[in-house]
Amino acid sequence: MVFVCLICISVVLLVAYWQSLGRYTFVLMIEKERVRMLKGNVPDSFITFCQTISLITPAQHRVIIRGDRHLGQLRLTFSRHIDETTRQQLRNQFPYSAYGNAQLDWKLPNNHIE
């Protein structure tokens, strides 16, 4: 009976783990001067920028960048091994418009229409 309960609990934990992985739009890993896509697609310009960042500021650990959809917007989440200035540089260079989420709303106001 205990064995059956342990199997049920492990199945529930496994399903929860797979659900948590599926929410990311993309997963990008930066290792010693090397950038790999683990899931999804990212524009080549951002991958090139990540390679440049990895050459300028080499990390001792693997850095993982994830694209997380939350309330219709794409947010970048980083592993803890990356400093805040590099995080901000990556956020500034990321092409949000490629995912349908432009950072700025360029719509003209209604009173501007003639």
Short mmCIF file of C-alpha atoms in Angstrom, two decimals:
data_model
loop_
_atom_site.label_atom_id
_atom_site.label_comp_id
_atom_site.label_asym_id
_atom_site.label_seq_id
_atom_site.Cartn_x
_atom_site.Cartn_y
_atom_site.Cartn_z
CA MET A 1 0.00 0.00 0.00
CA VAL A 2 2.86 2.38 0.83
CA PHE A 3 4.51 1.54 -2.48
CA VAL A 4 1.37 2.47 -4.41
CA CYS A 5 1.12 5.80 -2.53
CA LEU A 6 4.76 6.59 -3.32
CA ILE A 7 4.18 5.86 -7.01
CA CYS A 8 1.11 8.12 -7.06
CA ILE A 9 3.01 10.95 -5.36
CA SER A 10 5.94 10.59 -7.77
CA VAL A 11 3.60 10.70 -10.77
CA VAL A 12 1.95 13.87 -9.46
CA LEU A 13 5.36 15.49 -8.89
CA LEU A 14 6.53 14.48 -12.36
CA VAL A 15 3.43 15.98 -13.99
CA ALA A 16 3.88 19.20 -12.00
CA TYR A 17 7.53 19.39 -13.11
CA TRP A 18 6.62 18.95 -16.79
CA GLN A 19 3.93 21.62 -16.48
CA SER A 20 6.41 24.09 -15.04
CA LEU A 21 8.85 23.54 -17.93
CA GLY A 22 6.19 24.01 -20.57
CA ARG A 23 5.35 27.58 -19.68
CA TYR A 24 8.56 29.06 -21.08
CA THR A 25 8.52 30.42 -24.62
CA PHE A 26 12.25 29.92 -24.97
CA VAL A 27 15.23 28.82 -22.90
CA LEU A 28 18.72 30.06 -23.79
CA MET A 29 21.91 28.85 -22.10
CA ILE A 30 25.23 30.70 -22.10
CA GLU A 31 28.31 28.66 -21.25
CA LYS A 32 31.94 29.73 -21.54
CA GLU A 33 31.73 31.82 -24.75
CA ARG A 34 29.04 29.55 -26.20
CA VAL A 35 25.30 30.17 -26.60
CA ARG A 36 22.80 27.32 -27.03
CA MET A 37 19.06 27.30 -27.56
CA LEU A 38 17.42 24.66 -25.36
CA LYS A 39 13.82 25.45 -26.26
CA GLY A 40 12.00 27.76 -28.67
CA ASN A 41 13.44 30.36 -31.02
CA VAL A 42 15.11 33.71 -30.52
CA PRO A 43 16.13 36.16 -33.28
CA ASP A 44 19.73 35.84 -34.43
CA SER A 45 20.49 39.42 -33.42
CA PHE A 46 19.84 38.61 -29.77
CA ILE A 47 21.93 35.41 -29.95
CA THR A 48 24.81 37.44 -31.43
CA PHE A 49 24.45 39.99 -28.62
CA CYS A 50 24.53 37.18 -26.04
CA GLN A 51 27.73 35.84 -27.63
CA THR A 52 29.28 39.30 -27.41
CA ILE A 53 28.26 39.61 -23.77
CA SER A 54 29.76 36.19 -23.01
CA LEU A 55 33.07 37.24 -24.57
CA ILE A 56 33.20 40.55 -22.69
CA THR A 57 32.12 39.28 -19.28
CA PRO A 58 32.90 35.59 -18.98
CA ALA A 59 30.85 33.83 -16.33
CA GLN A 60 32.14 31.10 -14.09
CA HIS A 61 28.76 29.37 -14.18
CA ARG A 62 26.18 28.58 -16.81
CA VAL A 63 23.73 31.41 -17.35
CA ILE A 64 20.18 30.53 -18.29
CA ILE A 65 17.81 33.07 -19.83
CA ARG A 66 14.13 32.16 -20.03
CA GLY A 67 11.25 33.88 -21.80
CA ASP A 68 8.17 33.64 -19.59
CA ARG A 69 4.69 34.64 -20.77
CA HIS A 70 2.76 36.33 -17.99
CA LEU A 71 -0.55 38.14 -18.51
CA GLY A 72 0.07 38.38 -22.25
CA GLN A 73 3.54 39.89 -21.94
CA LEU A 74 6.91 38.27 -22.36
CA ARG A 75 9.30 38.65 -19.43
CA LEU A 76 12.92 37.66 -19.31
CA THR A 77 14.06 35.69 -16.28
CA PHE A 78 17.73 35.07 -15.58
CA SER A 79 19.70 32.64 -13.49
CA ARG A 80 21.20 34.12 -10.35
CA HIS A 81 24.79 33.95 -11.63
CA ILE A 82 24.46 37.09 -13.75
CA ASP A 83 24.91 40.61 -12.40
CA GLU A 84 22.23 43.30 -12.61
CA THR A 85 24.00 45.51 -15.18
CA THR A 86 24.28 42.63 -17.64
CA ARG A 87 20.65 41.72 -17.01
CA GLN A 88 19.58 45.24 -17.86
CA GLN A 89 21.70 45.26 -21.03
CA LEU A 90 20.05 42.01 -22.13
CA ARG A 91 16.58 43.39 -21.37
CA ASN A 92 17.33 46.52 -23.41
CA GLN A 93 18.60 44.56 -26.42
CA PHE A 94 15.88 41.90 -26.46
CA PRO A 95 13.55 42.24 -29.50
CA TYR A 96 10.19 42.20 -27.72
CA SER A 97 8.43 43.16 -30.96
CA ALA A 98 9.35 39.76 -32.45
CA TYR A 99 7.00 38.21 -29.90
CA GLY A 100 4.15 40.64 -30.51
CA ASN A 101 4.94 42.68 -27.41
CA ALA A 102 6.50 45.99 -28.33
CA GLN A 103 7.94 47.85 -25.37
CA LEU A 104 6.38 51.13 -26.43
CA ASP A 105 2.86 51.80 -27.64
CA TRP A 106 3.16 53.91 -30.80
CA LYS A 107 -0.58 54.31 -31.42
CA LEU A 108 -1.69 57.82 -32.20
CA PRO A 109 -4.26 59.38 -29.91
CA ASN A 110 -7.84 59.51 -31.21
CA ASN A 111 -7.91 63.32 -31.28
CA HIS A 112 -4.97 63.35 -33.73
CA ILE A 113 -7.07 61.91 -36.59
CA GLU A 114 -8.11 64.64 -39.01
#
